[in-house]
Amino acid sequence: MSVATVVRRMASSAIISGALLASSAVANAQTPTILPFLGLGGNVSVRYVGSNAGDRSRLFYKIGGVFNVGNYTNLFTNNGVGASTPGSEVNIGPVANGVEVFFRLNNVSQGFAYYSGAASRNPDGFAHVSNSQPGPSGTAAVGGGFYTTAFNFEDRFIPPADMDYNDLNFEIAGVSQSTSVVPEPSTYALMLSGLLVMGITARRRKV
């Protein structure tokens, strides 16, 4: 077998291995969501699941109105002084059908704030909330209904964040995520950029 043939085969093998590794990294990564949390006309409950973060962060919420960075109410703290106990629940009250519930994560350690919904709300232009499917199997909520999906916040600026989306995990009952909202073209571009960064980050971890 000639040297050229050996080199070609080695190159082909490297390309295939790289492609498989990249696809595996993307498959194992969390999927960000930019869809809003919309009320269903009943009570909304939020349940703290836990955290795998070194930074100290707080979760806040606001019901209705237009998006802004103020007038949020504290829900949970992931670690440090006053940390919330996993399983803690808060009934935030009734939310009219179609009214958005906004969530904000304040990273106290880093000094940044990130929001649910459109990526453009965040200082780095990336979505900072991901959802986990399936959620817990029929856990009853304090405000009525059941928790069916877990949501997770990424607590650091992207990049260089690890994008593991496990820094503050919570569940919501009494809302839906509308699929009728059509993202702007710029949002699609941001999502694709985010997935690319996630794939590269995960690949570097495995090398």
CSV table of C-alpha atoms in Angstrom, one decimal:
chain,number,residue,atom,x,y,z
A,1,MET,CA,0.0,0.0,0.0
A,2,SER,CA,1.5,3.4,-1.0
A,3,VAL,CA,2.1,6.1,1.5
A,4,ALA,CA,-0.4,8.4,-0.3
A,5,THR,CA,-3.1,5.8,0.1
A,6,VAL,CA,-2.4,5.4,3.8
A,7,VAL,CA,-2.5,9.2,4.2
A,8,ARG,CA,-5.8,9.4,2.4
A,9,ARG,CA,-7.3,6.7,4.6
A,10,MET,CA,-6.1,8.4,7.8
A,11,ALA,CA,-7.5,11.7,6.6
A,12,SER,CA,-10.9,10.2,5.8
A,13,SER,CA,-11.0,8.4,9.2
A,14,ALA,CA,-10.2,11.7,11.0
A,15,ILE,CA,-12.9,13.5,9.1
A,16,ILE,CA,-15.6,10.9,9.9
A,17,SER,CA,-14.5,10.8,13.5
A,18,GLY,CA,-14.7,14.5,13.8
A,19,ALA,CA,-18.1,14.6,12.2
A,20,LEU,CA,-19.5,11.9,14.6
A,21,LEU,CA,-18.0,13.7,17.6
A,22,ALA,CA,-19.5,17.0,16.6
A,23,SER,CA,-22.9,15.5,16.0
A,24,SER,CA,-22.8,13.7,19.3
A,25,ALA,CA,-21.8,17.0,21.1
A,26,VAL,CA,-24.8,18.8,19.6
A,27,ALA,CA,-27.1,15.9,20.4
A,28,ASN,CA,-26.0,15.9,24.1
A,29,ALA,CA,-26.3,19.7,24.4
A,30,GLN,CA,-29.3,21.4,26.0
A,31,THR,CA,-31.7,23.1,23.5
A,32,PRO,CA,-32.4,26.7,24.2
A,33,THR,CA,-35.9,28.0,23.9
A,34,ILE,CA,-37.0,31.5,23.0
A,35,LEU,CA,-40.8,30.8,23.3
A,36,PRO,CA,-42.6,32.9,25.9
A,37,PHE,CA,-44.4,31.5,28.9
A,38,LEU,CA,-48.1,32.3,28.5
A,39,GLY,CA,-50.8,32.1,31.1
A,40,LEU,CA,-53.8,29.7,30.6
A,41,GLY,CA,-56.3,31.7,32.7
A,42,GLY,CA,-55.6,30.0,36.0
A,43,ASN,CA,-53.1,30.0,38.8
A,44,VAL,CA,-49.4,29.6,38.0
A,45,SER,CA,-47.0,27.8,40.3
A,46,VAL,CA,-43.2,27.7,40.1
A,47,ARG,CA,-41.1,24.9,41.7
A,48,TYR,CA,-37.4,25.1,42.4
A,49,VAL,CA,-35.6,21.9,41.3
A,50,GLY,CA,-32.0,22.6,42.1
A,51,SER,CA,-28.7,23.9,40.8
A,52,ASN,CA,-25.2,22.8,39.6
A,53,ALA,CA,-23.5,26.1,39.7
A,54,GLY,CA,-20.6,27.8,41.5
A,55,ASP,CA,-22.1,31.3,41.0
A,56,ARG,CA,-24.8,32.6,43.2
A,57,SER,CA,-28.0,33.5,41.3
A,58,ARG,CA,-31.5,34.6,42.0
A,59,LEU,CA,-34.7,33.8,39.9
A,60,PHE,CA,-37.3,36.6,39.6
A,61,TYR,CA,-40.6,36.9,37.8
A,62,LYS,CA,-43.0,39.5,36.4
A,63,ILE,CA,-46.5,39.0,35.1
A,64,GLY,CA,-47.8,40.8,32.0
A,65,GLY,CA,-47.1,44.1,30.4
A,66,VAL,CA,-44.3,44.8,27.9
A,67,PHE,CA,-40.8,43.4,28.4
A,68,ASN,CA,-38.6,45.6,30.6
A,69,VAL,CA,-35.8,45.0,33.1
A,70,GLY,CA,-37.6,46.3,36.2
A,71,ASN,CA,-40.4,45.5,38.6
A,72,TYR,CA,-39.6,41.8,39.1
A,73,THR,CA,-40.4,39.8,42.2
A,74,ASN,CA,-37.9,37.4,43.8
A,75,LEU,CA,-38.6,33.6,43.7
A,76,PHE,CA,-35.6,31.5,44.5
A,77,THR,CA,-31.8,31.6,45.2
A,78,ASN,CA,-29.6,28.8,44.0
A,79,ASN,CA,-26.8,28.8,46.6
A,80,GLY,CA,-25.1,30.8,49.3
A,81,VAL,CA,-26.8,32.7,52.0
A,82,GLY,CA,-30.6,32.2,51.9
A,83,ALA,CA,-30.4,29.4,49.3
A,84,SER,CA,-33.8,27.9,48.4
A,85,THR,CA,-34.5,24.3,49.3
A,86,PRO,CA,-35.1,22.0,46.2
A,87,GLY,CA,-38.8,21.3,46.0
A,88,SER,CA,-39.8,24.8,47.2
A,89,GLU,CA,-42.9,26.0,45.5
A,90,VAL,CA,-44.5,29.4,45.0
A,91,ASN,CA,-48.0,30.1,43.7
A,92,ILE,CA,-47.5,33.4,41.9
A,93,GLY,CA,-51.3,33.8,41.4
A,94,PRO,CA,-53.7,33.8,38.4
A,95,VAL,CA,-52.5,34.7,35.0
A,96,ALA,CA,-54.9,35.6,32.2
A,97,ASN,CA,-55.0,33.5,29.1
A,98,GLY,CA,-52.2,34.6,26.7
A,99,VAL,CA,-50.5,36.9,29.2
A,100,GLU,CA,-46.7,36.5,29.4
A,101,VAL,CA,-44.9,35.5,32.6
A,102,PHE,CA,-41.3,36.9,32.4
A,103,PHE,CA,-38.4,35.3,34.2
A,104,ARG,CA,-35.1,36.9,35.1
A,105,LEU,CA,-31.9,35.3,36.4
A,106,ASN,CA,-29.6,37.6,38.3
A,107,ASN,CA,-26.1,36.3,38.5
A,108,VAL,CA,-25.0,38.0,41.7
A,109,SER,CA,-21.4,36.7,41.4
A,110,GLN,CA,-20.9,38.0,37.8
A,111,GLY,CA,-23.2,41.0,37.8
A,112,PHE,CA,-25.3,40.1,34.8
A,113,ALA,CA,-29.0,39.5,34.3
A,114,TYR,CA,-30.6,37.2,31.8
A,115,TYR,CA,-34.3,36.7,30.7
A,116,SER,CA,-36.7,34.2,29.3
A,117,GLY,CA,-38.1,34.6,25.9
A,118,ALA,CA,-36.4,36.4,23.0
A,119,ALA,CA,-32.6,36.2,22.8
A,120,SER,CA,-32.4,39.9,22.1
A,121,ARG,CA,-33.4,40.6,25.7
A,122,ASN,CA,-30.1,39.3,26.9
A,123,PRO,CA,-26.8,41.3,27.0
A,124,ASP,CA,-25.0,38.7,24.8
A,125,GLY,CA,-27.8,38.1,22.4
A,126,PHE,CA,-28.3,34.4,23.2
A,127,ALA,CA,-31.2,32.5,24.7
A,128,HIS,CA,-30.4,31.6,28.3
A,129,VAL,CA,-33.4,29.3,29.1
A,130,SER,CA,-33.6,25.6,27.9
A,131,ASN,CA,-36.4,23.1,28.5
A,132,SER,CA,-36.1,19.5,29.5
A,133,GLN,CA,-38.5,16.9,28.0
A,134,PRO,CA,-40.1,15.0,29.4
A,135,GLY,CA,-40.7,16.7,32.8
A,136,PRO,CA,-41.7,15.0,36.0
A,137,SER,CA,-44.6,12.6,35.8
A,138,GLY,CA,-47.6,14.4,37.2
A,139,THR,CA,-46.2,16.3,40.2
A,140,ALA,CA,-49.1,18.4,41.6
A,141,ALA,CA,-48.6,22.1,41.8
A,142,VAL,CA,-49.6,24.3,44.8
A,143,GLY,CA,-51.6,26.6,42.6
A,144,GLY,CA,-53.4,23.7,40.8
A,145,GLY,CA,-52.5,21.7,37.8
A,146,PHE,CA,-49.3,19.7,37.3
A,147,TYR,CA,-45.7,20.3,36.6
A,148,THR,CA,-44.9,18.7,33.2
A,149,THR,CA,-41.7,20.4,32.0
A,150,ALA,CA,-38.4,21.4,33.7
A,151,PHE,CA,-36.7,24.6,32.6
A,152,ASN,CA,-33.0,25.5,33.1
A,153,PHE,CA,-31.1,28.8,33.1
A,154,GLU,CA,-27.5,29.3,31.9
A,155,ASP,CA,-25.9,31.8,34.3
A,156,ARG,CA,-23.0,33.2,32.3
A,157,PHE,CA,-22.2,35.3,29.3
A,158,ILE,CA,-22.1,33.3,26.0
A,159,PRO,CA,-19.3,32.8,25.1
A,160,PRO,CA,-17.3,31.8,27.1
A,161,ALA,CA,-20.1,30.1,29.2
A,162,ASP,CA,-20.1,26.3,29.3
A,163,MET,CA,-23.7,26.3,28.1
A,164,ASP,CA,-24.7,23.4,30.2
A,165,TYR,CA,-28.0,25.1,31.2
A,166,ASN,CA,-28.1,23.6,34.7
A,167,ASP,CA,-27.3,26.6,36.9
A,168,LEU,CA,-30.8,27.1,38.2
A,169,ASN,CA,-33.5,24.6,37.4
A,170,PHE,CA,-37.2,25.1,37.9
A,171,GLU,CA,-40.6,23.8,36.8
A,172,ILE,CA,-43.8,25.8,36.0
A,173,ALA,CA,-47.4,24.8,36.1
A,174,GLY,CA,-50.3,26.7,34.6
A,175,VAL,CA,-48.5,28.1,31.5
A,176,SER,CA,-47.9,27.1,27.9
A,177,GLN,CA,-45.1,27.9,25.5
A,178,SER,CA,-46.8,29.3,22.4
A,179,THR,CA,-45.6,27.7,19.1
A,180,SER,CA,-47.4,30.4,17.1
A,181,VAL,CA,-44.8,33.0,17.7
A,182,VAL,CA,-42.6,33.3,14.7
A,183,PRO,CA,-39.0,34.4,15.5
A,184,GLU,CA,-37.4,37.1,13.5
A,185,PRO,CA,-34.7,36.1,11.0
A,186,SER,CA,-32.0,37.7,13.3
A,187,THR,CA,-33.2,35.4,16.1
A,188,TYR,CA,-32.8,32.3,13.9
A,189,ALA,CA,-29.2,33.4,13.2
A,190,LEU,CA,-28.5,33.8,16.9
A,191,MET,CA,-29.9,30.4,17.6
A,192,LEU,CA,-27.8,28.8,14.9
A,193,SER,CA,-24.7,30.6,16.3
A,194,GLY,CA,-25.5,29.3,19.7
A,195,LEU,CA,-25.8,25.7,18.6
A,196,LEU,CA,-22.5,26.0,16.8
A,197,VAL,CA,-20.8,27.4,19.9
A,198,MET,CA,-22.4,24.6,22.0
A,199,GLY,CA,-21.0,21.9,19.6
A,200,ILE,CA,-17.5,23.4,19.6
A,201,THR,CA,-17.5,23.7,23.4
A,202,ALA,CA,-18.7,20.1,24.0
A,203,ARG,CA,-16.2,18.8,21.5
A,204,ARG,CA,-13.3,20.6,23.3
A,205,ARG,CA,-14.4,19.0,26.5
A,206,LYS,CA,-14.1,15.5,25.0
A,207,VAL,CA,-10.7,16.1,23.4
